[in-house]
Amino acid sequence: MEVTVLGIAQDGGYPQVGCLKDCCAKARDDPTLSRMPVSLGLKGTDGSTHMIEASRMMSEQFGLWSSLGNLDWPPSSFSLTHAHLGHIDGLGLLGREVMGLSGIKVHCSESMSALIQKTPSWEIMIDQGVIELVIWNSTGPFEPSEGCGFTITPIPVPHRSELSDNHALIIRGGTRSLLFMPDQDSWSETLVGDVDILQWLRQMDIDIALIDGTFWDYSEISNRDVTEIPHPTVTETLRRLGIKGDKDPEIHFTHLNHTNPLFDERSLQSEKLVSMGWEICKEGSVFYL
Ligand SMILES: [Zn+2]
Ligand SMILES: [Zn+2]
Ligand SMILES: [Zn+2]
């Protein structure tokens, strides 16, 4: 099966609305620098397609995905990690005002499902048969559609839960597995027991991990209260990881805030990360599992 990266930016996208600083001004001048909110496109061994997250930029994400080869559209299912803006704000595109789809399975946790059911603009899509909520069992794997040739396993991950809880998702194909963890509050809360990041990934048998790289360090957001938007910084994660060893999984940083120097491949920060053996997630990359 194939996993295609359809976005690597934090919820606000890049450039971000209202930011007049250099970080976003240069992406407005050169639209090839712009990036979409995190999302993955999954193609099963039976050709079925599935999305992780429902972003408002789904039209552009569809454009990117379909430019890479034959695409069975609409997708059979969506799986949602949590209810923050960029992960769910495109759900309405499935409804009558836009694509007018029907019977699209939306896999999510019980708390996400409760939120969707009590939000009028989403509830109406259930009543009209546009979406069908499928609540996952928070510990075991599920097949997003029968015969797709891969499974998804939700892993609970602590992250500001004002609206819903949050899950990382493990996608397991026939030969390899990929972890998608765009948001977390801190490593100390995510890592259960006395394990480090690499041990934790090994325990879950992960070959490729796409993890929260929102901020390079907190100096980027000196005008915001970091307790409002906690994420481990990339500098902290690199300190915990050290230099990549031969048998370590691939780690790709994603969910980048507009202020993050990792958007620029030639920045000193990007060079440092790559020199340690780790990677920056790229839109349009395809992983074969
Ligand atoms: Zn997010
Ligand atoms: Zn900016
Ligand atoms: Zn979030």
Tab-separated table of C-alpha atoms and ligand atoms in Angstrom:
chain	number	residue	atom	x	y	z
A	1	MET	CA	0.000	0.000	0.000
A	2	GLU	CA	1.067	3.618	-0.409
A	3	VAL	CA	1.040	6.628	1.908
A	4	THR	CA	1.319	10.046	0.227
A	5	VAL	CA	2.127	13.157	2.245
A	6	LEU	CA	-0.482	15.798	1.352
A	7	GLY	CA	0.478	18.535	3.811
A	8	ILE	CA	3.230	19.313	6.325
A	9	ALA	CA	2.117	22.618	7.895
A	10	GLN	CA	0.502	23.227	11.262
A	11	ASP	CA	-3.258	23.918	11.294
A	12	GLY	CA	-2.891	27.502	10.025
A	13	GLY	CA	-0.998	26.462	6.885
A	14	TYR	CA	1.953	28.370	5.429
A	15	PRO	CA	1.812	31.324	4.863
A	16	GLN	CA	-0.454	31.997	7.818
A	17	VAL	CA	-3.226	34.555	7.705
A	18	GLY	CA	-2.320	37.792	9.475
A	19	CYS	CA	1.436	37.175	9.594
A	20	LEU	CA	3.277	40.052	7.924
A	21	LYS	CA	6.745	38.961	9.015
A	22	ASP	CA	9.428	37.676	6.661
A	23	CYS	CA	8.504	34.026	7.252
A	24	CYS	CA	5.145	34.456	5.518
A	25	ALA	CA	5.924	37.449	3.273
A	26	LYS	CA	8.411	35.335	1.302
A	27	ALA	CA	5.865	32.540	0.846
A	28	ARG	CA	3.333	35.077	-0.444
A	29	ASP	CA	5.900	36.368	-2.934
A	30	ASP	CA	6.748	32.837	-4.062
A	31	PRO	CA	3.713	30.525	-3.851
A	32	THR	CA	5.904	27.459	-4.515
A	33	LEU	CA	7.042	27.887	-0.893
A	34	SER	CA	3.502	27.597	0.521
A	35	ARG	CA	2.508	24.417	2.379
A	36	MET	CA	-0.823	22.813	3.334
A	37	PRO	CA	-2.020	21.611	6.759
A	38	VAL	CA	-1.027	18.034	7.631
A	39	SER	CA	-2.872	15.244	5.847
A	40	LEU	CA	-2.048	11.856	4.354
A	41	GLY	CA	-3.533	10.052	1.361
A	42	LEU	CA	-3.596	6.255	1.658
A	43	LYS	CA	-3.989	3.899	-1.280
A	44	GLY	CA	-4.819	0.291	-0.451
A	45	THR	CA	-3.655	-2.797	-2.322
A	46	ASP	CA	-7.174	-2.991	-3.814
A	47	GLY	CA	-6.876	0.576	-5.186
A	48	SER	CA	-9.244	2.037	-2.567
A	49	THR	CA	-8.310	5.485	-1.261
A	50	HIS	CA	-8.483	6.857	2.273
A	51	MET	CA	-7.624	10.200	3.837
A	52	ILE	CA	-6.083	10.948	7.204
A	53	GLU	CA	-7.511	14.295	8.389
A	54	ALA	CA	-10.063	16.464	6.571
A	55	SER	CA	-8.388	19.759	5.726
A	56	ARG	CA	-9.985	22.841	4.158
A	57	MET	CA	-7.239	22.543	1.503
A	58	MET	CA	-8.568	19.171	0.335
A	59	SER	CA	-9.005	20.564	-3.187
A	60	GLU	CA	-5.290	21.337	-3.496
A	61	GLN	CA	-4.445	18.072	-1.711
A	62	PHE	CA	-6.580	16.205	-4.233
A	63	GLY	CA	-4.688	18.067	-6.979
A	64	LEU	CA	-1.322	17.027	-5.592
A	65	TRP	CA	-2.371	13.416	-5.007
A	66	SER	CA	-4.009	12.981	-8.409
A	67	SER	CA	-0.990	14.527	-10.153
A	68	LEU	CA	1.051	11.563	-8.870
A	69	GLY	CA	-1.060	8.889	-10.566
A	70	ASN	CA	-4.494	7.336	-10.956
A	71	LEU	CA	-6.708	8.250	-8.070
A	72	ASP	CA	-9.905	6.554	-7.020
A	73	TRP	CA	-12.014	9.512	-5.837
A	74	PRO	CA	-13.945	10.065	-3.595
A	75	PRO	CA	-12.018	8.260	-0.888
A	76	SER	CA	-13.790	5.435	0.926
A	77	SER	CA	-12.930	6.784	4.344
A	78	PHE	CA	-11.466	9.516	6.493
A	79	SER	CA	-9.703	8.973	9.827
A	80	LEU	CA	-9.428	11.953	12.171
A	81	THR	CA	-6.801	12.381	14.916
A	82	HIS	CA	-8.492	15.203	16.855
A	83	ALA	CA	-10.785	18.215	16.581
A	84	HIS	CA	-8.362	21.130	16.217
A	85	LEU	CA	-9.051	23.394	13.250
A	86	GLY	CA	-6.723	22.190	10.500
A	87	HIS	CA	-7.462	18.520	11.104
A	88	ILE	CA	-11.213	18.725	10.590
A	89	ASP	CA	-12.183	22.051	8.973
A	90	GLY	CA	-12.618	20.460	5.533
A	91	LEU	CA	-15.222	17.938	6.628
A	92	GLY	CA	-18.006	20.151	5.278
A	93	LEU	CA	-16.542	19.852	1.747
A	94	LEU	CA	-18.029	16.333	1.602
A	95	GLY	CA	-21.568	17.708	1.990
A	96	ARG	CA	-24.237	19.053	-0.358
A	97	GLU	CA	-22.712	22.535	-0.755
A	98	VAL	CA	-19.597	21.065	-2.368
A	99	MET	CA	-19.024	17.419	-3.365
A	100	GLY	CA	-22.413	16.006	-2.373
A	101	LEU	CA	-20.982	12.627	-1.408
A	102	SER	CA	-22.762	9.850	0.396
A	103	GLY	CA	-21.834	6.984	2.683
A	104	ILE	CA	-18.291	8.181	3.428
A	105	LYS	CA	-16.985	6.414	6.508
A	106	VAL	CA	-15.426	8.686	9.134
A	107	HIS	CA	-13.300	6.736	11.598
A	108	CYS	CA	-12.675	8.505	14.897
A	109	SER	CA	-12.680	8.193	18.667
A	110	GLU	CA	-15.806	8.234	20.775
A	111	SER	CA	-15.129	11.809	21.932
A	112	MET	CA	-14.623	13.060	18.327
A	113	SER	CA	-17.798	11.295	17.314
A	114	ALA	CA	-19.745	12.962	20.155
A	115	LEU	CA	-18.444	16.374	19.039
A	116	ILE	CA	-19.417	15.766	15.388
A	117	GLN	CA	-22.887	14.658	16.442
A	118	LYS	CA	-23.513	17.760	18.529
A	119	THR	CA	-22.173	20.288	15.978
A	120	PRO	CA	-25.168	21.252	13.798
A	121	SER	CA	-23.227	21.770	10.537
A	122	TRP	CA	-21.721	18.275	10.840
A	123	GLU	CA	-24.759	16.574	12.382
A	124	ILE	CA	-26.774	17.437	9.282
A	125	MET	CA	-24.268	15.478	7.170
A	126	ILE	CA	-25.002	12.393	9.258
A	127	ASP	CA	-28.769	12.928	8.833
A	128	GLN	CA	-28.333	13.353	5.066
A	129	GLY	CA	-26.219	10.205	4.801
A	130	VAL	CA	-23.110	12.073	3.634
A	131	ILE	CA	-20.941	10.615	6.384
A	132	GLU	CA	-21.209	7.539	8.536
A	133	LEU	CA	-19.337	7.700	11.848
A	134	VAL	CA	-17.384	4.590	12.816
A	135	ILE	CA	-16.025	4.728	16.355
A	136	TRP	CA	-12.721	2.934	16.679
A	137	ASN	CA	-11.753	0.744	19.562
A	138	SER	CA	-8.981	2.766	21.135
A	139	THR	CA	-6.502	-0.065	21.438
A	140	GLY	CA	-6.817	-2.367	18.457
A	141	PRO	CA	-6.240	-2.050	14.709
A	142	PHE	CA	-9.081	-1.593	12.225
A	143	GLU	CA	-9.341	-1.955	8.469
A	144	PRO	CA	-10.748	1.304	7.049
A	145	SER	CA	-12.485	-0.710	4.330
A	146	GLU	CA	-12.696	-4.433	3.761
A	147	GLY	CA	-9.884	-5.798	1.626
A	148	CYS	CA	-7.823	-2.564	1.556
A	149	GLY	CA	-4.703	-4.486	2.589
A	150	PHE	CA	-3.658	-2.371	5.571
A	151	THR	CA	-4.775	-1.491	9.084
A	152	ILE	CA	-4.857	1.649	11.202
A	153	THR	CA	-4.168	1.494	14.947
A	154	PRO	CA	-5.057	4.535	17.083
A	155	ILE	CA	-2.706	5.388	19.965
A	156	PRO	CA	-3.972	7.849	22.611
A	157	VAL	CA	-1.631	10.863	22.838
A	158	PRO	CA	-2.085	13.675	25.393
A	159	HIS	CA	-2.816	16.992	23.633
A	160	ARG	CA	-4.995	19.940	24.705
A	161	SER	CA	-8.381	18.294	24.855
A	162	GLU	CA	-10.809	21.233	24.994
A	163	LEU	CA	-12.832	19.764	22.113
A	164	SER	CA	-11.873	16.105	21.792
A	165	ASP	CA	-9.175	13.649	22.746
A	166	ASN	CA	-6.212	13.062	20.404
A	167	HIS	CA	-4.714	9.980	18.776
A	168	ALA	CA	-1.617	9.186	16.777
A	169	LEU	CA	-2.279	6.628	14.047
A	170	ILE	CA	-0.144	3.660	13.043
A	171	ILE	CA	-0.625	2.513	9.454
A	172	ARG	CA	0.538	-1.071	8.918
A	173	GLY	CA	0.874	-2.447	5.410
A	174	GLY	CA	2.166	-5.838	4.291
A	175	THR	CA	5.822	-5.073	4.967
A	176	ARG	CA	6.303	-1.873	6.970
A	177	SER	CA	4.520	0.463	9.365
A	178	LEU	CA	4.265	4.235	9.648
A	179	LEU	CA	3.357	6.346	12.684
A	180	PHE	CA	1.530	9.647	12.105
A	181	MET	CA	1.703	11.856	15.202
A	182	PRO	CA	1.216	15.491	14.168
A	183	ASP	CA	0.319	16.867	17.612
A	184	GLN	CA	1.383	16.144	21.170
A	185	ASP	CA	1.777	18.267	24.310
A	186	SER	CA	5.057	16.810	25.580
A	187	TRP	CA	7.271	13.757	25.358
A	188	SER	CA	7.063	13.266	29.113
A	189	GLU	CA	3.290	12.753	28.827
A	190	THR	CA	3.348	10.755	25.573
A	191	LEU	CA	6.067	8.284	26.516
A	192	VAL	CA	4.481	5.769	28.858
A	193	GLY	CA	6.845	4.216	31.382
A	194	ASP	CA	10.594	4.628	31.467
A	195	VAL	CA	11.322	4.544	27.734
A	196	ASP	CA	13.000	6.927	25.343
A	197	ILE	CA	11.576	7.902	21.940
A	198	LEU	CA	13.446	5.228	19.989
A	199	GLN	CA	12.503	2.467	22.445
A	200	TRP	CA	8.890	3.609	22.266
A	201	LEU	CA	8.933	3.432	18.449
A	202	ARG	CA	10.638	0.043	18.570
A	203	GLN	CA	8.016	-1.323	20.982
A	204	MET	CA	5.339	-0.378	18.450
A	205	ASP	CA	7.406	-1.835	15.591
A	206	ILE	CA	7.534	1.464	13.671
A	207	ASP	CA	9.700	1.793	10.534
A	208	ILE	CA	8.786	5.384	9.633
A	209	ALA	CA	7.569	8.046	12.061
A	210	LEU	CA	6.060	11.389	11.030
A	211	ILE	CA	6.142	13.391	14.239
A	212	ASP	CA	5.242	16.763	15.711
A	213	GLY	CA	7.823	19.342	14.621
A	214	THR	CA	5.603	22.414	15.208
A	215	PHE	CA	8.314	24.684	16.635
A	216	TRP	CA	12.066	24.572	16.154
A	217	ASP	CA	12.335	26.350	19.527
A	218	TYR	CA	10.162	28.644	21.598
A	219	SER	CA	11.999	31.819	20.526
A	220	GLU	CA	9.789	31.663	17.391
A	221	ILE	CA	6.651	32.511	19.330
A	222	SER	CA	7.842	35.015	21.890
A	223	ASN	CA	4.572	36.939	21.427
A	224	ARG	CA	2.413	33.946	22.473
A	225	ASP	CA	2.010	32.182	25.796
A	226	VAL	CA	3.599	28.759	25.254
A	227	THR	CA	1.343	27.180	27.872
A	228	GLU	CA	-1.548	27.913	25.483
A	229	ILE	CA	0.064	25.928	22.671
A	230	PRO	CA	2.380	23.318	24.175
A	231	HIS	CA	4.426	21.099	21.830
A	232	PRO	CA	7.868	19.611	22.406
A	233	THR	CA	10.295	21.701	20.361
A	234	VAL	CA	12.350	20.077	17.613
A	235	THR	CA	15.502	21.032	19.522
A	236	GLU	CA	14.250	19.035	22.524
A	237	THR	CA	13.318	16.070	20.323
A	238	LEU	CA	16.752	16.102	18.642
A	239	ARG	CA	18.412	16.234	22.065
A	240	ARG	CA	16.412	13.172	23.115
A	241	LEU	CA	17.108	11.332	19.840
A	242	GLY	CA	20.811	11.995	19.320
A	243	ILE	CA	22.356	10.885	16.030
A	244	LYS	CA	20.501	8.288	13.967
A	245	GLY	CA	21.831	4.744	14.192
A	246	ASP	CA	21.648	2.190	11.370
A	247	LYS	CA	18.744	0.284	12.860
A	248	ASP	CA	16.737	3.299	14.008
A	249	PRO	CA	13.460	4.088	12.262
A	250	GLU	CA	13.230	6.995	9.818
A	251	ILE	CA	11.875	10.079	11.581
A	252	HIS	CA	10.358	12.908	9.545
A	253	PHE	CA	9.299	16.148	11.262
A	254	THR	CA	5.921	17.543	10.208
A	255	HIS	CA	3.111	19.935	11.355
A	256	LEU	CA	5.474	22.926	11.024
A	257	ASN	CA	4.374	26.318	12.330
A	258	HIS	CA	4.747	29.218	9.853
A	259	THR	CA	7.652	30.533	11.940
A	260	ASN	CA	9.626	27.269	11.707
A	261	PRO	CA	13.041	27.553	9.969
A	262	LEU	CA	12.644	23.928	8.807
A	263	PHE	CA	10.433	25.190	5.957
A	264	ASP	CA	13.686	26.378	4.411
A	265	GLU	CA	15.776	23.349	3.444
A	266	ARG	CA	18.892	25.504	3.368
A	267	SER	CA	18.522	26.979	6.864
A	268	LEU	CA	21.185	26.108	9.441
A	269	GLN	CA	18.498	24.369	11.495
A	270	SER	CA	17.495	22.135	8.556
A	271	GLU	CA	21.126	21.325	7.872
A	272	LYS	CA	21.692	20.406	11.507
A	273	LEU	CA	18.647	18.096	11.600
A	274	VAL	CA	19.628	16.347	8.369
A	275	SER	CA	23.264	16.016	9.483
A	276	MET	CA	21.999	14.029	12.505
A	277	GLY	CA	20.321	11.554	10.129
A	278	TRP	CA	16.698	12.718	10.591
A	279	GLU	CA	14.396	14.233	7.982
A	280	ILE	CA	11.892	16.991	7.262
A	281	CYS	CA	8.621	15.713	5.861
A	282	LYS	CA	7.945	16.700	2.222
A	283	GLU	CA	4.646	17.199	0.426
A	284	GLY	CA	4.243	14.670	-2.331
A	285	SER	CA	6.561	12.075	-0.716
A	286	VAL	CA	5.269	8.532	-1.044
A	287	PHE	CA	6.014	5.740	1.430
A	288	TYR	CA	5.422	2.127	0.375
A	289	LEU	CA	4.378	-0.088	3.276
B	1	ZN	ZN	-2.586	20.496	14.629
B	2	ZN	ZN	4.688	33.819	9.375
B	3	ZN	ZN	-3.970	20.103	17.828
